[in-house]
CSV table of N, CA and C in Angstrom, one decimal:
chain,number,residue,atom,x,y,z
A,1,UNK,N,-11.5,-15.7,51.7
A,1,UNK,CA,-12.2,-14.6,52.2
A,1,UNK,C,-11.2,-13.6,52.8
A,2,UNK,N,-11.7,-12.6,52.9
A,2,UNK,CA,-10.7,-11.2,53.5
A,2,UNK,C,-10.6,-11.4,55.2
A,3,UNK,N,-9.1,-11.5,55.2
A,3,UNK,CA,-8.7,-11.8,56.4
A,3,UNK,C,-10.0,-11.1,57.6
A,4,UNK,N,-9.8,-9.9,57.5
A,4,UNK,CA,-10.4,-9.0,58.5
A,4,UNK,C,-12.1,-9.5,59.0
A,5,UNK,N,-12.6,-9.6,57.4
A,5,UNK,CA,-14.1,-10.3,57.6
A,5,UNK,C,-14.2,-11.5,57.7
A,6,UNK,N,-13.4,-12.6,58.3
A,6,UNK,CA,-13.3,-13.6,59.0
A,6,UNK,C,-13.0,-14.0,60.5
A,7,UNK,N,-12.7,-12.0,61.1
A,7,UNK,CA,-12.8,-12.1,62.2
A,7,UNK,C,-14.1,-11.4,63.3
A,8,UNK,N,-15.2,-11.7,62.5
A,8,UNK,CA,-16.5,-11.4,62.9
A,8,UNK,C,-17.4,-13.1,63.0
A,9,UNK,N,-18.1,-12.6,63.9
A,9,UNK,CA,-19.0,-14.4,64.2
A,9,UNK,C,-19.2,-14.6,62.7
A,10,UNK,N,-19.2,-15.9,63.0
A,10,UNK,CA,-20.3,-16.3,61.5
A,10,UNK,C,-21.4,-15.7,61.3
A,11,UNK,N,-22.4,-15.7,62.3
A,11,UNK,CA,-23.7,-15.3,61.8
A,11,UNK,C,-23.5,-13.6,61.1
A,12,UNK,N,-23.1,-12.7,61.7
A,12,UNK,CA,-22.5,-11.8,61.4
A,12,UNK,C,-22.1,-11.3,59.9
A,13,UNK,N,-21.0,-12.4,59.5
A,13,UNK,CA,-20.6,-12.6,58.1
A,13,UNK,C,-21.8,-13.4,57.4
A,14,UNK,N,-22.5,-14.3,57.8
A,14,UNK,CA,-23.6,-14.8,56.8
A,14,UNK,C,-24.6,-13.5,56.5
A,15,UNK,N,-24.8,-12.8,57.9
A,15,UNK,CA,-26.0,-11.6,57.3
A,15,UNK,C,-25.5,-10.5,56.9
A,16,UNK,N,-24.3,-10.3,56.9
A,16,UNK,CA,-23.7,-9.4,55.8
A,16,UNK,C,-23.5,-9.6,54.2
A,17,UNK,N,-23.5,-11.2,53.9
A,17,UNK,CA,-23.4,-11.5,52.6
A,17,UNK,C,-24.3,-11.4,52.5
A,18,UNK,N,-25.8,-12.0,52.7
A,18,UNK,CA,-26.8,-12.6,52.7
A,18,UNK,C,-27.3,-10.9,52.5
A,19,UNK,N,-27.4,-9.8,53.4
A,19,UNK,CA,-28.1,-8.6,52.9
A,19,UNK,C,-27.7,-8.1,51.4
A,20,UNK,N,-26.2,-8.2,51.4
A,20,UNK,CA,-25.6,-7.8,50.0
A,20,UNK,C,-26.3,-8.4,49.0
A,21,UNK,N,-26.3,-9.4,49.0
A,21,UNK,CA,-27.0,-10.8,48.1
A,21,UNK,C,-28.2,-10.6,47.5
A,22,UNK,N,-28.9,-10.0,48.9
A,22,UNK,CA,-30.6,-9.6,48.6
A,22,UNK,C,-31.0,-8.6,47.9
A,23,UNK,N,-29.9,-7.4,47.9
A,23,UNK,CA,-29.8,-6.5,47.1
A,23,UNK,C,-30.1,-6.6,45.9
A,24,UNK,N,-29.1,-7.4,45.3
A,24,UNK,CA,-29.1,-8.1,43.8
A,24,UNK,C,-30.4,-8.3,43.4
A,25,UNK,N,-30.5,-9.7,44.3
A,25,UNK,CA,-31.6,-10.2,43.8
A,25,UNK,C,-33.0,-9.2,44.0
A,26,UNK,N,-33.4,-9.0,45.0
A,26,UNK,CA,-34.4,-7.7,44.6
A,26,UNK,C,-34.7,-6.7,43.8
A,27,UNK,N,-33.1,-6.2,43.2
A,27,UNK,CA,-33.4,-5.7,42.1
A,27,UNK,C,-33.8,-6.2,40.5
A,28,UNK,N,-32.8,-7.4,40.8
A,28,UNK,CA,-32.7,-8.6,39.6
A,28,UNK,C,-34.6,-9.0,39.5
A,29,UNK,N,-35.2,-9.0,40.8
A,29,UNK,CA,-36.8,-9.7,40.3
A,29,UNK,C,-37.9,-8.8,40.3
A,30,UNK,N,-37.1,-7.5,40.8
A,30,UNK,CA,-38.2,-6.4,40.6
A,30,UNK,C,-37.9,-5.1,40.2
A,31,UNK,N,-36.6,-5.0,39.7
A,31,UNK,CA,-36.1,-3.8,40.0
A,31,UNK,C,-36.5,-3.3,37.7
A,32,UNK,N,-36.6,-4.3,37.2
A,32,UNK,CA,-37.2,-4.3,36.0
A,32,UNK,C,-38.4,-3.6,35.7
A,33,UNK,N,-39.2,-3.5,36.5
A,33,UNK,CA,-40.9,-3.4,36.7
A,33,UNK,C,-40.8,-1.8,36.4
A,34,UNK,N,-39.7,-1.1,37.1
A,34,UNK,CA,-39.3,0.3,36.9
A,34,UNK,C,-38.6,0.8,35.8
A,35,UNK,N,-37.6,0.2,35.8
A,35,UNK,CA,-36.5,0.7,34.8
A,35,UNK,C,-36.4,0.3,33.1
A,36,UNK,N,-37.1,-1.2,33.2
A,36,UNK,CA,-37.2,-2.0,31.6
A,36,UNK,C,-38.4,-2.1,31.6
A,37,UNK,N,-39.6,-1.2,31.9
A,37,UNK,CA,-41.2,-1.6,31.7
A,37,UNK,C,-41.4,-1.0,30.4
A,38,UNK,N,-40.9,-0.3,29.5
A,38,UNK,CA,-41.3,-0.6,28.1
A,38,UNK,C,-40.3,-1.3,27.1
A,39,UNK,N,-39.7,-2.3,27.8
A,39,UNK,CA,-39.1,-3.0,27.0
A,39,UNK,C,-39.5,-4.4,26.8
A,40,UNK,N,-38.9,-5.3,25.6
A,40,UNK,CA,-39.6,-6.7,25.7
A,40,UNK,C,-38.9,-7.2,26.8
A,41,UNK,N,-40.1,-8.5,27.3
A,41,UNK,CA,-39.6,-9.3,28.5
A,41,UNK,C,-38.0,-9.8,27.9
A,42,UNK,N,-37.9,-10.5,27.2
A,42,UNK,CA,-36.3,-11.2,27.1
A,42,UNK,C,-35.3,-10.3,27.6
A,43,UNK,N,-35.4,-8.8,26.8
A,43,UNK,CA,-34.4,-8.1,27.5
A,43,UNK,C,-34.2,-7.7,29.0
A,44,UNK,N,-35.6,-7.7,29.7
A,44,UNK,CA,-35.8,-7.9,31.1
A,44,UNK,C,-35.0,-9.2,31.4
A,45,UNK,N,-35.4,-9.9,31.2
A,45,UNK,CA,-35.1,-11.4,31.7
A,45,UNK,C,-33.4,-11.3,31.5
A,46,UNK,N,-32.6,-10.9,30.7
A,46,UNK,CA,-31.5,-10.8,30.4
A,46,UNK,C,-30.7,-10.1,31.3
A,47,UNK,N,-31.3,-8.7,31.2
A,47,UNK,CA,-30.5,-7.9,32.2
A,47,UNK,C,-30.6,-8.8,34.3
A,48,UNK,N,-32.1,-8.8,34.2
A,48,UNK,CA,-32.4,-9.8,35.6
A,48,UNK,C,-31.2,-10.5,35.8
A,49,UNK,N,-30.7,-11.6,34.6
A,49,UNK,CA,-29.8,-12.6,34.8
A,49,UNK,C,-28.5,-11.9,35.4
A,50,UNK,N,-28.2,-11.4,34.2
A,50,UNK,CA,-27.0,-10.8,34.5
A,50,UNK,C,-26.4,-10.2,36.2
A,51,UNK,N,-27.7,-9.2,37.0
A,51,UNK,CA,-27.9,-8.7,38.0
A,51,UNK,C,-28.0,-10.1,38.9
A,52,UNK,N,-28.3,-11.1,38.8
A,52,UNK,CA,-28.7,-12.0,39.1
A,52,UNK,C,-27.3,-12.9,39.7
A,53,UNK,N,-26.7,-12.8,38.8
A,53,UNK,CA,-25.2,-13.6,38.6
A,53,UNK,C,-24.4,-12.7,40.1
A,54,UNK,N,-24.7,-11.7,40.5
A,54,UNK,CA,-23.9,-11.0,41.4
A,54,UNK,C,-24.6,-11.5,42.8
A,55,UNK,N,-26.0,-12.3,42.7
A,55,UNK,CA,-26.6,-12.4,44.3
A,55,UNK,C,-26.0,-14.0,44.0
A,56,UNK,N,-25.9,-14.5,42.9
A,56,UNK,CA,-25.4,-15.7,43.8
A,56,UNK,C,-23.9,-15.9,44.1
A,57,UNK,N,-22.9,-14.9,43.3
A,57,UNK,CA,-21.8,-14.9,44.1
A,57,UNK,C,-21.7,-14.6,45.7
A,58,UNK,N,-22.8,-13.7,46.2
A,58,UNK,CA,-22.2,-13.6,47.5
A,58,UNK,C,-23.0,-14.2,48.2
A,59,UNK,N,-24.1,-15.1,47.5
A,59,UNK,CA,-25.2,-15.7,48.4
A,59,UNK,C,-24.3,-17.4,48.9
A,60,UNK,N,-24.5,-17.8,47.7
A,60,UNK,CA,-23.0,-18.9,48.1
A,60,UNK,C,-22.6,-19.1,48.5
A,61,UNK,N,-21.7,-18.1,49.2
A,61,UNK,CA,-20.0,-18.3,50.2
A,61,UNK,C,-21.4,-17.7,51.2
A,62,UNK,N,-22.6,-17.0,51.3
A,62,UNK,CA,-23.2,-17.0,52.5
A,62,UNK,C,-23.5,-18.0,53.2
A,63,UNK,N,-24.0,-18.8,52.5
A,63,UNK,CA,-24.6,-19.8,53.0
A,63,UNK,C,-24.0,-21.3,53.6
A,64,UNK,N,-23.0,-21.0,52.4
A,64,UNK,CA,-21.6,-22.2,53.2
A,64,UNK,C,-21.0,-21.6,54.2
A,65,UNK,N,-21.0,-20.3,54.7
A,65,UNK,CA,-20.0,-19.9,55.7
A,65,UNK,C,-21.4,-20.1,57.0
A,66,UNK,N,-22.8,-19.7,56.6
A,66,UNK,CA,-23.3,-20.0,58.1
A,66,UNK,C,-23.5,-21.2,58.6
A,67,UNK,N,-23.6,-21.9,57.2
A,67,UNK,CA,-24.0,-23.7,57.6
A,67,UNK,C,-23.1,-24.1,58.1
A,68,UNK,N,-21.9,-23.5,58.6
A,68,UNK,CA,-21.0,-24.1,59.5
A,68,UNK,C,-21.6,-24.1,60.9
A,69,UNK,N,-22.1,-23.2,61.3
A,69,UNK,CA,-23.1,-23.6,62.5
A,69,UNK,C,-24.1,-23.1,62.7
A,70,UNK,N,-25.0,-22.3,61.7
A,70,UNK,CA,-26.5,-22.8,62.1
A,70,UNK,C,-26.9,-23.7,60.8
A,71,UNK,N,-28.4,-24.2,61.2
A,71,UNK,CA,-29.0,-25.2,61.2
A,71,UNK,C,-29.8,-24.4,59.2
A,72,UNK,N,-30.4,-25.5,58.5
A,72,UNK,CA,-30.6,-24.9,57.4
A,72,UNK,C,-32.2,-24.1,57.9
A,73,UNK,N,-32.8,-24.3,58.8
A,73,UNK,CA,-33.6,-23.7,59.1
A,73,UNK,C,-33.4,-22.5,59.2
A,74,UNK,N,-32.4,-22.2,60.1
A,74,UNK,CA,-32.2,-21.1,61.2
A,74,UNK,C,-31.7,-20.4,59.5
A,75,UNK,N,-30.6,-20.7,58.5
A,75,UNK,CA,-30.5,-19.6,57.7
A,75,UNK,C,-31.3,-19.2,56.4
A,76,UNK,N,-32.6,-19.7,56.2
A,76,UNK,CA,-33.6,-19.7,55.9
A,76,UNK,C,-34.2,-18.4,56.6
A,77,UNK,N,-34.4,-18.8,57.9
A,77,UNK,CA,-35.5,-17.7,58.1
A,77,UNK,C,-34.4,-16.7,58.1
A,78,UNK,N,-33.1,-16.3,58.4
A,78,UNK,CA,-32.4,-15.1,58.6
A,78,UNK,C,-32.4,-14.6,57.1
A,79,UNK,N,-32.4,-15.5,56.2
A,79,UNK,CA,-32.6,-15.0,54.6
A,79,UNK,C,-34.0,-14.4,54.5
A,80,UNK,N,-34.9,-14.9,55.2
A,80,UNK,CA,-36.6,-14.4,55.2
A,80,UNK,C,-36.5,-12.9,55.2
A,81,UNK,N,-35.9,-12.8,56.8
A,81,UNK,CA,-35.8,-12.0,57.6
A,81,UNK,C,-35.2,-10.5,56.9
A,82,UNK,N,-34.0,-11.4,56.3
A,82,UNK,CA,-33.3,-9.9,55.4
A,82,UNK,C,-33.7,-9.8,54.3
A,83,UNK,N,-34.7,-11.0,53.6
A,83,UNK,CA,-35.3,-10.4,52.6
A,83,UNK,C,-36.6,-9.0,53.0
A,84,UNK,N,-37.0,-9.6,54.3
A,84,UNK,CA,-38.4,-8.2,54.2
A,84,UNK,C,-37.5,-7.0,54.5
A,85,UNK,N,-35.8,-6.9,55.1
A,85,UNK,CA,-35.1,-5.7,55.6
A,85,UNK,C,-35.2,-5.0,54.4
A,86,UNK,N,-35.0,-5.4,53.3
A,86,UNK,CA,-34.2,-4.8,52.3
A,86,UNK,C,-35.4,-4.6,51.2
A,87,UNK,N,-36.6,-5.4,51.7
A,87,UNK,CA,-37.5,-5.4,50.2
A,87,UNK,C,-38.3,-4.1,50.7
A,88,UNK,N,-38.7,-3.9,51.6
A,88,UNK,CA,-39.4,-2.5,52.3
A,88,UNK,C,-38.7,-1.1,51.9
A,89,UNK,N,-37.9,-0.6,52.2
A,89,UNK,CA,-37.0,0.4,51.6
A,89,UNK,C,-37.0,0.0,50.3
A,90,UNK,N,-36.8,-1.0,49.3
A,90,UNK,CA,-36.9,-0.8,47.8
A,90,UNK,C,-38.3,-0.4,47.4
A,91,UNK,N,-39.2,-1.1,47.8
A,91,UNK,CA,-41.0,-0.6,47.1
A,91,UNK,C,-40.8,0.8,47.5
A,92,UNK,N,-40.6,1.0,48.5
A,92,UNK,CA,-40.9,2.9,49.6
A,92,UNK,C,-40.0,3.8,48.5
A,93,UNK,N,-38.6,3.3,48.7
A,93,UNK,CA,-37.7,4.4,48.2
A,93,UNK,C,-37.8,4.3,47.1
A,94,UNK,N,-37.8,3.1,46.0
A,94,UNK,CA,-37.3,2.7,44.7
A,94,UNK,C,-38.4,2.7,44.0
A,95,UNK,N,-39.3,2.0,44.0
A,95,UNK,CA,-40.4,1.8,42.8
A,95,UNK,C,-41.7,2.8,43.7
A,96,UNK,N,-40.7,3.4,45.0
A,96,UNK,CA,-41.8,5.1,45.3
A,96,UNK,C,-43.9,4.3,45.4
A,97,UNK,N,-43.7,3.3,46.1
A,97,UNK,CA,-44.9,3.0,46.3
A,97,UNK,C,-44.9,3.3,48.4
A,98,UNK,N,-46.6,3.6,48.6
A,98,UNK,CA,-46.3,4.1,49.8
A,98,UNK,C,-46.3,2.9,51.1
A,99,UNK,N,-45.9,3.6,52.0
A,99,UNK,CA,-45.3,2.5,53.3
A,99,UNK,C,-46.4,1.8,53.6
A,100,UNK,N,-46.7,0.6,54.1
A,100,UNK,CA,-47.6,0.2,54.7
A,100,UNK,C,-47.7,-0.3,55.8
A,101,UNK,N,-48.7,-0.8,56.7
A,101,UNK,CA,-48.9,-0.7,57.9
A,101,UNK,C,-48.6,-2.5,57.6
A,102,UNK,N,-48.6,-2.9,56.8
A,102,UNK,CA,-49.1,-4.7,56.4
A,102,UNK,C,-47.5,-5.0,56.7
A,103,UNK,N,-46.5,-4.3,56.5
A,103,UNK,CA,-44.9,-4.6,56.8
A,103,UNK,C,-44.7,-4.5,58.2
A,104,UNK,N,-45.3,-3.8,59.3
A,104,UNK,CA,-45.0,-4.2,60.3
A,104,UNK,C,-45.4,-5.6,61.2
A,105,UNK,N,-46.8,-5.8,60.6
A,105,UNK,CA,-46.8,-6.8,60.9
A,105,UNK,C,-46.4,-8.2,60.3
A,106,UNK,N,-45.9,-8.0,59.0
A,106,UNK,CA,-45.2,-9.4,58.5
A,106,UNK,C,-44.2,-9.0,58.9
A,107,UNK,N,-43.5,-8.2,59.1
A,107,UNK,CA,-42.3,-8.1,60.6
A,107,UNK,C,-42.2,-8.8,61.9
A,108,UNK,N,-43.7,-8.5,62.8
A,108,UNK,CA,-43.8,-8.9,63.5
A,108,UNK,C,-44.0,-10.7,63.6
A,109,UNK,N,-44.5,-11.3,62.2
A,109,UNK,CA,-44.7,-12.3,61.9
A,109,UNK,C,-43.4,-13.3,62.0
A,110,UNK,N,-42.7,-12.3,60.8
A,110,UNK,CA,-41.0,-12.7,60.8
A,110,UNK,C,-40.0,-13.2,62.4
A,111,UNK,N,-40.6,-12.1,63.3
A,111,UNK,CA,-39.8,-11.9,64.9
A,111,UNK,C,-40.8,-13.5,65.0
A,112,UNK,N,-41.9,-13.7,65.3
A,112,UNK,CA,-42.3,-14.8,65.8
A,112,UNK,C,-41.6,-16.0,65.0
A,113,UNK,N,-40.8,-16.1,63.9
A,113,UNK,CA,-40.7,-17.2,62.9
A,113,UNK,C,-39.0,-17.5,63.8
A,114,UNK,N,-38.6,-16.2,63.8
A,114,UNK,CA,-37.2,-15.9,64.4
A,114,UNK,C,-37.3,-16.6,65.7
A,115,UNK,N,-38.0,-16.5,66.5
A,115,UNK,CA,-38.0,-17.1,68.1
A,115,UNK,C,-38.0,-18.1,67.7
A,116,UNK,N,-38.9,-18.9,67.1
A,116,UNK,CA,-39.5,-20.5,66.8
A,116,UNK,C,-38.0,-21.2,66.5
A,117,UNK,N,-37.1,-20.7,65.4
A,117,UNK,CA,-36.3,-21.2,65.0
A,117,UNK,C,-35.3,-21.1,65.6
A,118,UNK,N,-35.3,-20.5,66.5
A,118,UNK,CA,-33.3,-19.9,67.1
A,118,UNK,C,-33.9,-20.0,68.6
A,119,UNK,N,-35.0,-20.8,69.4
A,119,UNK,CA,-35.1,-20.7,70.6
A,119,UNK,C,-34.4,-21.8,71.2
A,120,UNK,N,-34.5,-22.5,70.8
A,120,UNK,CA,-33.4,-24.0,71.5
A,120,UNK,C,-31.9,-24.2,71.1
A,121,UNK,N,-31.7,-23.1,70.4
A,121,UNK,CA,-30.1,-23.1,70.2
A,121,UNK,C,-29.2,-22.4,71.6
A,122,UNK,N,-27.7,-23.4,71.3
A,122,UNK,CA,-27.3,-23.8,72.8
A,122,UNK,C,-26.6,-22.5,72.9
């Protein structure tokens, strides 16, 4: 890993891969629905892969770099967590559907999942 980005906490570096990561993959599972919707599924499914191949390079070294000290729970829900960061701005901005009120509270849902999991850590 790059000297510099190994002098940031772990968790830090896991939720910076882990957002990059989500990217991918968000676009890899939906980002088709917009851009290949008059094409056949295979070639969807193809390109997905391909886009696909880039979330698990950086999801990988995410996940091995946070399991060094959180728990597989705790990077679970911070994967949850950055999945709703990143999926809201894609429907809003990207596939241009409108905001909803239902995202703050599966936010709010997420913040409750967040306490549960990371409240007894030392």
């Amino acid at each position: 890993m790059i000297a510099w980005f190994q002098t940031f906490p772990t968790w830090v570096q896991t939720a910076i891969l882990l957002t990059a990561s989500n990217v991918f993959m968000t676009f890899a599972w939906y980002g088709h629905l917009r851009s290949l919707q008059g094409r056949a599924w295979f070639v969807a499914a193809t390109v997905s892969w391909g886009i696909a191949l880039f979330e698990y390079l950086l999801q990988v070294p995410a996940n091995r770099i946070g399991a060094t000290e959180l728990s597989l729970a705790q990077l679970k829900i911070m994967q949850e967590v950055i999945t709703l960061l990143v999926f809201v701005p894609f429907v809003v901005l990207y596939m241009k559907q409108p905001m909803k009120l239902d995202f703050l509270w599966a936010a709010l849902c997420m913040l409750g999942a967040v306490y549960f999991i990371f409240r007894n850590q030392g």
